[in-house]
Coordinates of C-alpha atoms and ligand atoms in Angstrom, one line a residue:
Chain A
X40 CA 113.0 80.9 134.9
X41 CA 110.8 77.8 134.3
X42 CA 107.1 78.2 134.6
X43 CA 104.4 75.7 135.5
X44 CA 101.6 75.5 133.0
X45 CA 98.3 73.7 133.1
X46 CA 96.9 72.9 129.7
X47 CA 94.0 70.7 128.6
X48 CA 95.0 68.8 125.4
X49 CA 92.2 67.0 123.6
X50 CA 90.3 67.0 126.9
X51 CA 93.1 65.6 129.0
X52 CA 94.7 67.8 131.7
X53 CA 98.5 68.2 131.7
X54 CA 100.7 70.1 134.2
X55 CA 104.3 70.6 133.2
X56 CA 107.2 72.9 134.1
X57 CA 108.5 74.4 130.9
X58 CA 111.0 77.0 129.7
X59 CA 109.2 80.1 128.5
X60 CA 110.9 79.8 125.1
X61 CA 109.4 76.3 124.5
X62 CA 107.1 76.6 121.5
X63 CA 103.7 75.2 121.7
X64 CA 104.4 72.8 118.9
X65 CA 107.5 71.4 120.7
X66 CA 105.4 71.1 123.9
X67 CA 102.7 69.1 122.0
X68 CA 105.1 66.9 120.1
X69 CA 108.0 66.4 122.5
X70 CA 106.6 66.8 126.0
X71 CA 103.1 65.4 125.5
X72 CA 104.1 63.0 122.7
X73 CA 101.4 64.0 120.2
X74 CA 103.1 64.0 116.9
X75 CA 100.0 64.5 114.7
X76 CA 100.7 68.2 114.5
X77 CA 103.5 68.8 112.0
X78 CA 106.3 71.2 111.9
X79 CA 106.7 72.4 108.3
X80 CA 108.3 75.8 107.7
X81 CA 108.9 76.9 111.3
X82 CA 108.4 80.4 110.0
X83 CA 104.6 81.0 110.4
X84 CA 103.9 80.6 106.8
X85 CA 102.8 77.0 106.0
X86 CA 100.1 76.2 108.6
X87 CA 101.1 72.6 109.0
X88 CA 101.4 73.2 112.7
X89 CA 97.8 74.5 113.1
X90 CA 96.0 73.6 116.3
X91 CA 93.0 75.1 118.2
X92 CA 93.6 77.1 121.3
X93 CA 90.3 77.9 123.1
X94 CA 88.5 77.3 119.9
X95 CA 90.7 79.5 117.7
X96 CA 93.0 78.1 115.0
X97 CA 96.6 79.1 115.6
X98 CA 100.0 78.3 114.2
X99 CA 101.6 76.4 117.1
X100 CA 105.1 77.2 115.8
X101 CA 104.4 80.9 116.5
X102 CA 103.2 80.6 120.1
X103 CA 105.0 79.8 123.3
X104 CA 103.6 77.0 125.4
X105 CA 103.4 79.5 128.4
X106 CA 100.9 81.5 126.3
X107 CA 98.7 78.4 126.3
X108 CA 98.6 78.2 130.1
X109 CA 95.1 77.7 131.3
X110 CA 93.7 77.0 127.8
X111 CA 92.1 74.1 126.0
X112 CA 94.1 72.9 123.1
X113 CA 92.7 70.6 120.4
X114 CA 95.0 68.8 118.0
X115 CA 94.2 66.6 115.0
X116 CA 94.4 63.6 117.4
X117 CA 91.4 65.0 119.3
X118 CA 89.0 65.0 116.3
X119 CA 88.0 61.4 115.9
X120 CA 85.4 59.9 118.3
X121 CA 86.8 57.7 121.2
X122 CA 85.6 54.6 119.2
X123 CA 87.8 55.7 116.3
X124 CA 85.0 57.0 114.1
X125 CA 86.5 59.8 112.0
X126 CA 85.4 63.4 112.3
X127 CA 83.3 64.4 109.2
X128 CA 86.1 66.6 108.0
X129 CA 88.6 63.7 108.2
X130 CA 86.0 61.5 106.4
X131 CA 85.7 64.1 103.7
X132 CA 89.5 64.5 103.2
X133 CA 89.7 60.7 102.8
X134 CA 86.8 60.4 100.4
X135 CA 87.8 63.4 98.3
X136 CA 91.5 62.4 98.0
X137 CA 92.5 65.7 99.6
X138 CA 96.0 64.5 100.4
X139 CA 98.9 62.9 98.8
X140 CA 101.9 62.9 101.1
X141 CA 99.7 64.0 104.0
X142 CA 102.2 66.3 105.5
X143 CA 100.0 69.4 105.3
X144 CA 96.8 67.4 106.2
X145 CA 96.6 67.9 110.0
X146 CA 96.9 71.7 109.6
X147 CA 94.5 71.7 106.6
X148 CA 91.9 69.8 108.7
X149 CA 92.2 72.0 111.7
X150 CA 91.9 75.2 109.7
X151 CA 89.0 73.7 107.7
X152 CA 87.2 73.1 111.0
X153 CA 87.5 76.8 111.8
X154 CA 86.4 77.8 108.4
X155 CA 83.2 75.7 108.7
X156 CA 82.5 76.7 112.3
X157 CA 82.5 80.4 111.2
X158 CA 80.7 79.9 107.9
X159 CA 78.8 76.6 107.6
X160 CA 78.1 77.0 103.9
X161 CA 81.1 78.7 102.3
X162 CA 81.6 79.4 98.6
X163 CA 84.7 77.9 96.9
X164 CA 86.2 81.4 97.0
X165 CA 85.6 81.7 100.7
X166 CA 87.1 78.2 101.3
X167 CA 90.3 79.2 99.3
X168 CA 90.5 82.5 101.2
X169 CA 90.2 80.5 104.5
X170 CA 93.0 78.2 103.5
X171 CA 95.3 81.2 102.8
X172 CA 97.6 80.4 105.7
X173 CA 98.2 76.8 104.8
X174 CA 100.4 75.4 102.1
X175 CA 100.2 72.1 100.3
X176 CA 103.0 71.1 98.0
X177 CA 101.2 68.1 96.5
X178 CA 97.6 68.3 95.7
X179 CA 97.2 71.7 93.9
X180 CA 94.5 72.5 96.5
X181 CA 91.4 71.5 94.3
X182 CA 90.8 68.3 96.2
X183 CA 91.2 70.1 99.5
X184 CA 88.6 72.6 98.5
X185 CA 86.3 69.7 97.4
X186 CA 86.8 68.1 100.8
X187 CA 85.8 71.2 102.7
X188 CA 82.8 71.6 100.5
X189 CA 81.8 68.0 101.0
X190 CA 82.3 68.3 104.8
X191 CA 80.0 71.4 104.7
X192 CA 77.3 69.4 102.9
X193 CA 77.7 66.7 105.5
X194 CA 76.8 69.4 108.0
X195 CA 79.9 69.7 110.2
Chain B
X681 CA 114.6 77.8 115.4
X682 CA 114.6 78.4 119.1
X683 CA 114.5 81.8 120.8
X684 CA 117.0 82.9 123.3
X685 CA 115.9 82.3 126.9
X686 CA 113.7 84.9 128.5
X687 CA 111.5 85.4 131.5
X688 CA 107.7 85.4 131.0
X689 CA 105.2 87.3 133.1
X690 CA 101.4 87.3 132.7
X691 CA 100.2 89.8 135.2
X692 CA 96.6 90.1 136.1
X693 CA 96.3 93.9 135.8
X694 CA 97.5 96.6 133.5
X695 CA 99.0 98.5 136.4
X696 CA 101.3 95.6 137.2
X697 CA 102.2 95.1 133.5
X698 CA 103.1 98.8 133.2
X699 CA 105.3 98.5 136.3
X700 CA 107.2 95.6 134.7
X701 CA 107.5 97.5 131.4
X702 CA 108.8 100.6 133.3
X703 CA 111.6 98.3 134.6
X704 CA 112.5 97.3 131.0
X705 CA 110.3 94.3 130.2
X706 CA 109.0 94.1 126.6
X707 CA 105.3 93.8 125.8
X708 CA 104.1 90.6 124.1
X709 CA 100.6 90.8 122.4
X710 CA 99.7 88.3 119.7
X711 CA 103.3 87.5 119.1
X712 CA 102.7 87.4 115.3
X713 CA 105.6 89.8 114.7
X714 CA 107.7 89.4 117.8
X715 CA 107.9 85.6 118.0
X716 CA 109.1 85.1 114.4
X717 CA 111.8 87.8 115.2
X718 CA 112.7 86.0 118.4
X719 CA 113.0 82.7 116.7
X720 CA 115.4 84.3 114.1
X721 CA 117.2 85.9 117.1
X722 CA 116.6 89.3 115.5
X723 CA 115.0 90.1 118.9
X724 CA 116.2 88.7 122.2
X725 CA 114.2 90.4 124.9
X726 CA 115.1 89.3 128.5
X727 CA 111.6 89.7 129.9
X728 CA 108.3 89.5 128.1
X729 CA 105.0 90.8 129.6
X730 CA 101.9 89.2 128.1
X731 CA 99.4 91.9 127.4
X732 CA 97.1 89.7 125.3
X733 CA 95.5 88.2 128.4
X734 CA 94.6 91.5 130.1
X735 CA 90.8 91.9 130.1
X736 CA 91.5 95.7 130.6
X737 CA 92.9 95.9 127.1
X738 CA 90.4 93.6 125.4
X739 CA 87.2 95.5 124.3
X740 CA 85.5 97.3 121.5
X741 CA 83.0 99.9 122.6
X742 CA 81.2 103.0 121.5
X743 CA 81.5 106.2 123.5
X744 CA 80.4 109.7 122.5
X745 CA 80.3 109.0 118.7
X746 CA 83.6 107.2 118.7
X747 CA 84.7 103.6 118.8
X748 CA 87.3 102.7 121.4
X749 CA 89.3 99.6 120.5
X750 CA 91.4 98.1 123.2
X751 CA 95.0 97.3 122.2
X752 CA 94.5 93.5 122.8
X753 CA 91.5 93.3 120.3
X754 CA 92.5 90.8 117.7
X755 CA 92.4 91.3 114.0
X756 CA 89.6 88.7 114.0
X757 CA 87.6 90.8 116.6
X758 CA 88.0 94.0 114.6
X759 CA 87.0 92.2 111.4
X760 CA 83.9 90.6 112.9
X761 CA 82.6 92.7 115.8
X762 CA 79.1 94.1 115.0
X763 CA 80.3 97.6 116.2
X764 CA 83.3 97.8 113.9
X765 CA 81.4 96.2 111.0
X766 CA 78.4 98.5 111.4
X767 CA 80.0 101.7 112.5
X768 CA 83.6 101.7 111.2
X769 CA 83.4 99.4 108.2
X770 CA 86.7 100.7 106.8
X771 CA 88.6 99.3 109.8
X772 CA 86.7 96.0 109.7
X773 CA 87.4 95.6 106.0
X774 CA 91.1 96.4 106.5
X775 CA 91.4 93.8 109.3
X776 CA 90.0 91.2 107.0
X777 CA 92.9 91.8 104.7
X778 CA 95.6 91.0 107.3
X779 CA 97.5 87.7 106.9
X780 CA 95.3 84.6 107.3
X781 CA 92.8 83.1 109.7
X782 CA 95.5 82.0 112.2
X783 CA 97.3 85.3 112.2
X784 CA 94.0 87.2 112.6
X785 CA 93.1 85.0 115.5
X786 CA 96.1 86.0 117.5
X787 CA 97.5 89.3 116.1
X788 CA 96.3 92.5 117.8
X789 CA 95.7 96.1 116.8
X790 CA 97.9 97.3 119.6
X791 CA 100.8 95.1 118.5
X792 CA 100.3 96.0 114.8
X793 CA 100.5 99.7 115.4
X794 CA 103.3 99.5 117.9
X795 CA 105.3 97.3 115.5
X796 CA 104.8 99.9 112.7
X797 CA 105.8 97.6 109.8
X798 CA 105.9 99.8 106.7
X799 CA 103.8 97.1 104.9
X800 CA 101.1 96.7 107.6
X801 CA 97.5 97.2 106.7
X802 CA 95.9 99.1 109.6
X803 CA 98.0 102.2 109.3
X804 CA 96.4 103.1 105.9
X805 CA 92.9 103.0 107.5
X806 CA 94.0 104.8 110.7
X807 CA 95.5 107.6 108.6
X808 CA 92.3 108.0 106.6
X809 CA 90.1 107.8 109.7
X810 CA 92.3 110.4 111.5
X811 CA 92.4 107.9 114.4
X812 CA 93.7 108.7 117.8
X813 CA 96.2 106.4 119.6
X814 CA 96.2 106.3 123.3
X815 CA 99.6 105.6 125.0
X816 CA 100.1 104.8 128.7
X817 CA 103.1 104.3 131.0
X818 CA 103.4 103.8 134.7
X819 CA 103.5 107.6 135.0
X820 CA 100.6 108.7 132.8
X821 CA 98.5 108.6 129.7
X822 CA 98.6 110.7 126.5
X823 CA 96.7 110.7 123.2
X824 CA 98.5 111.2 119.8
X825 CA 97.1 111.5 116.3
X826 CA 97.9 108.8 113.8
X827 CA 99.9 111.3 111.8
X828 CA 102.1 112.0 114.8
X829 CA 102.3 108.4 115.9
X830 CA 103.9 106.8 112.8
X831 CA 107.3 108.2 112.4
X832 CA 109.3 105.9 110.2
X833 CA 110.0 102.2 109.5
X834 CA 109.4 100.3 112.8
X835 CA 109.5 103.7 114.5
X836 CA 106.6 105.3 116.4
X837 CA 106.0 108.0 119.0
X838 CA 106.1 105.4 121.8
X839 CA 108.6 106.3 124.5
X840 CA 110.4 103.7 126.6
X841 CA 108.0 102.4 129.2
X842 CA 105.0 103.3 127.2
X843 CA 102.5 101.0 125.5
X844 CA 99.5 101.4 123.2
X845 CA 96.4 100.9 125.2
X846 CA 93.7 102.0 122.8
X847 CA 92.9 103.1 119.3
X848 CA 90.0 105.5 118.8
X849 CA 88.2 105.8 115.5
X850 CA 85.1 107.9 114.5
X851 CA 81.7 106.3 114.0
X852 CA 81.4 106.6 110.3
X853 CA 78.6 109.0 109.2
X854 CA 76.1 107.0 107.2
X855 CA 76.7 108.9 104.0
X856 CA 80.4 108.3 103.8
X857 CA 81.7 105.5 101.5
X858 CA 84.9 103.7 102.4
X859 CA 87.2 101.2 100.9
X860 CA 90.5 99.5 101.4
X861 CA 92.3 98.3 98.3
X862 CA 95.5 96.2 98.7
X863 CA 98.0 94.8 96.3
X864 CA 99.5 92.0 98.3
X865 CA 102.7 90.1 98.1
X866 CA 101.4 86.6 97.6
X867 CA 103.9 84.8 99.7
X868 CA 103.8 86.9 102.9
X869 CA 100.4 88.4 102.4
X870 CA 101.7 91.8 103.4
X871 CA 100.9 94.9 101.4
X872 CA 103.1 96.0 98.5
X873 CA 100.8 99.0 98.5
X874 CA 97.5 99.4 100.4
X875 CA 95.1 102.4 100.0
X876 CA 92.3 103.3 102.3
X877 CA 89.7 105.9 101.1
X878 CA 86.8 107.7 102.8
X879 CA 84.6 109.7 100.4
X880 CA 81.7 112.1 101.0
X881 CA 79.6 113.4 98.1
X882 CA 78.5 117.0 97.9
X883 CA 75.8 116.9 95.3
X884 CA 77.5 115.8 92.0
X885 CA 80.9 116.8 93.4
X886 CA 83.3 115.2 95.8
X887 CA 82.9 116.5 99.3
X888 CA 85.6 115.9 102.0
X889 CA 87.9 112.9 101.2
X890 CA 90.6 111.2 103.2
X891 CA 93.2 108.9 101.7
X892 CA 95.7 106.8 103.7
X893 CA 98.5 104.9 102.0
X894 CA 100.7 102.1 103.4
X895 CA 103.5 100.0 101.9
X896 CA 104.9 102.6 99.5
X897 CA 107.5 104.2 101.8
X898 CA 109.0 103.9 105.3
X899 CA 105.7 104.7 106.9
X900 CA 102.0 105.3 106.2
X901 CA 100.8 108.8 105.2
X902 CA 97.8 110.9 104.2
X903 CA 97.8 111.6 100.5
X904 CA 96.7 115.2 100.9
X905 CA 97.5 116.1 97.3
X906 CA 95.0 113.5 96.1
X907 CA 92.4 114.7 98.6
X908 CA 92.8 118.3 97.5
X909 CA 92.4 117.4 93.9
X910 CA 89.1 115.7 94.6
X911 CA 87.2 117.9 97.0
X912 CA 84.8 120.2 95.2
X913 CA 85.4 118.6 91.8
X914 CA 82.8 116.7 89.8
X915 CA 82.6 113.1 91.0
X916 CA 83.7 111.6 87.6
X917 CA 86.3 109.1 86.4
X918 CA 88.3 112.0 84.9
X919 CA 88.6 113.7 88.3
X920 CA 89.5 110.4 89.9
X921 CA 92.3 109.6 87.4
X922 CA 93.8 113.1 87.6
X923 CA 93.7 113.2 91.4
X924 CA 95.1 109.6 91.9
X925 CA 98.1 110.6 89.8
X926 CA 99.3 112.5 92.8
X927 CA 99.3 109.5 95.2
X928 CA 103.1 109.2 95.3
X929 CA 103.9 112.9 95.0
X930 CA 107.0 113.8 97.0
X931 CA 107.3 110.2 98.4
X932 CA 110.5 108.3 98.4
X933 CA 109.2 104.9 97.4
X934 CA 110.7 101.7 98.7
X935 CA 112.4 99.3 96.4
X936 CA 112.8 95.6 97.1
X937 CA 112.7 92.2 95.5
X938 CA 109.0 92.4 95.0
X939 CA 108.6 95.8 93.5
X940 CA 110.9 98.5 92.3
X941 CA 110.3 102.1 93.5
X942 CA 108.9 103.1 90.1
X943 CA 106.5 100.1 90.0
X944 CA 105.4 100.7 93.6
X945 CA 104.7 104.3 92.9
X946 CA 102.7 103.3 89.8
X947 CA 100.8 100.7 91.9
X948 CA 100.0 103.4 94.5
X949 CA 98.4 105.5 91.7
X950 CA 96.3 102.6 90.4
X951 CA 95.2 101.4 93.8
X952 CA 94.4 104.9 94.9
X953 CA 92.1 105.3 91.9
X954 CA 90.5 101.9 92.7
X955 CA 90.0 102.8 96.4
X956 CA 88.3 106.2 95.5
X957 CA 86.1 104.5 92.8
X958 CA 85.0 101.8 95.3
X959 CA 84.4 104.3 98.2
X960 CA 82.5 106.6 95.9
X961 CA 80.2 103.7 94.8
X962 CA 79.5 103.0 98.5
X963 CA 78.8 106.6 99.4
X964 CA 75.3 108.1 99.4
Ligands
FAD1033 C1 102.2 84.8 108.3 C2 101.9 86.3 108.7 C3 101.3 87.1 107.8 C4 101.0 88.4 108.2 N1 100.4 89.2 107.3 C5 100.2 90.5 107.6 C6 99.5 91.4 106.7 O1 99.1 91.0 105.6 N2 99.2 92.6 107.1 C7 99.6 93.1 108.3 O2 99.3 94.3 108.6 N3 100.2 92.3 109.2 C8 100.5 91.1 108.9 N4 101.2 90.3 109.8 C9 101.6 90.8 111.1 C10 100.5 90.8 112.1 O3 99.4 91.7 111.7 C11 100.9 91.0 113.5 O4 99.8 90.6 114.3 C12 101.1 92.4 114.0 O5 102.1 93.0 113.2 C13 101.7 92.5 115.4 O6 100.7 92.3 116.3 P1 100.9 91.3 117.5 O7 99.7 91.5 118.4 O8 101.0 90.0 117.0 O9 102.1 91.9 118.3 P2 103.5 91.2 118.8 O10 104.1 90.4 117.8 O11 103.2 90.6 120.1 O12 104.3 92.5 119.1 C14 104.9 93.3 118.0 C15 105.8 94.4 118.6 O13 105.0 95.4 119.2 C16 105.3 95.4 120.6 N5 104.0 95.5 121.3 C17 103.0 94.6 121.3 N6 101.9 95.1 121.9 C18 102.2 96.4 122.2 C19 101.4 97.4 122.9 N7 100.1 97.3 123.2 N8 102.0 98.6 123.1 C20 103.3 98.8 122.8 N9 104.1 97.8 122.2 C21 103.5 96.6 121.9 C22 106.1 94.2 121.0 O14 106.9 94.4 122.0 C23 106.7 93.9 119.6 O15 107.9 94.8 119.5 C24 101.4 88.9 109.5 C25 102.1 88.1 110.4 C26 102.3 86.8 110.0 C27 103.0 85.9 111.0
FES1034 S1 105.4 75.2 110.8 FE1 104.1 76.7 111.7 S2 103.4 77.8 110.0 FE2 104.8 76.3 109.1
FES1035 S1 99.5 66.5 100.7 FE1 101.6 66.7 100.6 S2 101.8 68.8 101.3 FE2 99.7 68.6 101.1

């Protein structure tokens, strides 16, 4: 049986009738049309699909859209200011060359936001521990760690 | 990967949820074990009842010298709540070892114990803490010990229609030192072996000690042979080594792609020694 869900995505309210088995990532990408959130492994391991639900970073491939009913979802598209000015974490990823192909980047940025919200001045070890659920096949992680450190210094 | 179709209910009260579960619906908590299985179609429940949104199951509170942790408390909550950090640091430390930030944000203690993955982290701590697990169905409530709750791989004392509503752990006496030591499988993050230790000193000797082990065999267990070899003996490295050697006594160790039975048993010995050493250093 389909269910009606009300979700705020990047501050905009949406109401849709969805099948309970629809994954949150498919809802975001295919129903709402926000393709910034990437589907990598589909098996809860790579973190490319990370978004925030009520302020908590989650893997949107491992959550049904119906579980997000009544919540506020934030995706990578919601980070920059309305005038296009990048979020300090996005700025830091750019300046520190924290991406090559960019596939992992939306998830890396969303989890970095959670890391810094919970610990504004993390050590490199704490950053790496925080990035545990996100895989990058290109960078070797060092530049990502540098970017998170730089964003921390910028005072996110 | 798309799950089979199912019906989803998100009732407002626990009583309503228990009614649906009595009629055969399956509980959904954080979904961190169930959803991956549904996507692989290893599980195809027809009706899911969302417990994660029930305020009645979402709490951590202190009552009569014990901590009561609602089934819907997330791993993140258990890791960070001042009550668990301050009064049951072993459980908070163990929660911090589970998966990654995203998994800890959604996964719950009730879901983890009900799932009874042989490589899950909580069971080691719950065995060492002699935790109580509160089960409820539409027809009543009962409390079982951790030792009686975990039966075998993915098998617990839960009866059809019953759910885990609460986990009860002791407030740790100030003098006890505790530690959780985990050898993790780097790709999945699950434990190849995990050892939780609680150590009291009695002068220069070991006082009462509790050791819980996960990952080694089908289900978690208390390593009583190790405990008996410590209590009353001098708190020395020699005692620790001799006692830890019994960690896998009588246990039929699992063997898989990541570790042979022999290697797992040897890891259990090493990690038991580490957990005891670390807990001893934190005891007063
Ligand atoms: C990438 C990844 C890494 C992980 N790493 C680890 C790790 O290192 N260590 C570890 O211990 N775990 C790990 N997990 C598993 C995680 O801890 C899960 O959160 C936990 O096993 C299940 O809890 P849940 O709330 O998500 O339950 P769900 O997935 O919602 O449910 C699991 C099962 O329990 C049943 N159930 C749920 N709640 C209840 C209840 N209250 N009463 C009765 N039955 C119930 C469900 O019907 C289902 O059968 C990992 C998971 C992922 C995806
Ligand atoms: S796509 Fe969700 S974790 Fe990889
Ligand atoms: S930049 Fe290519 S996967 Fe990370």
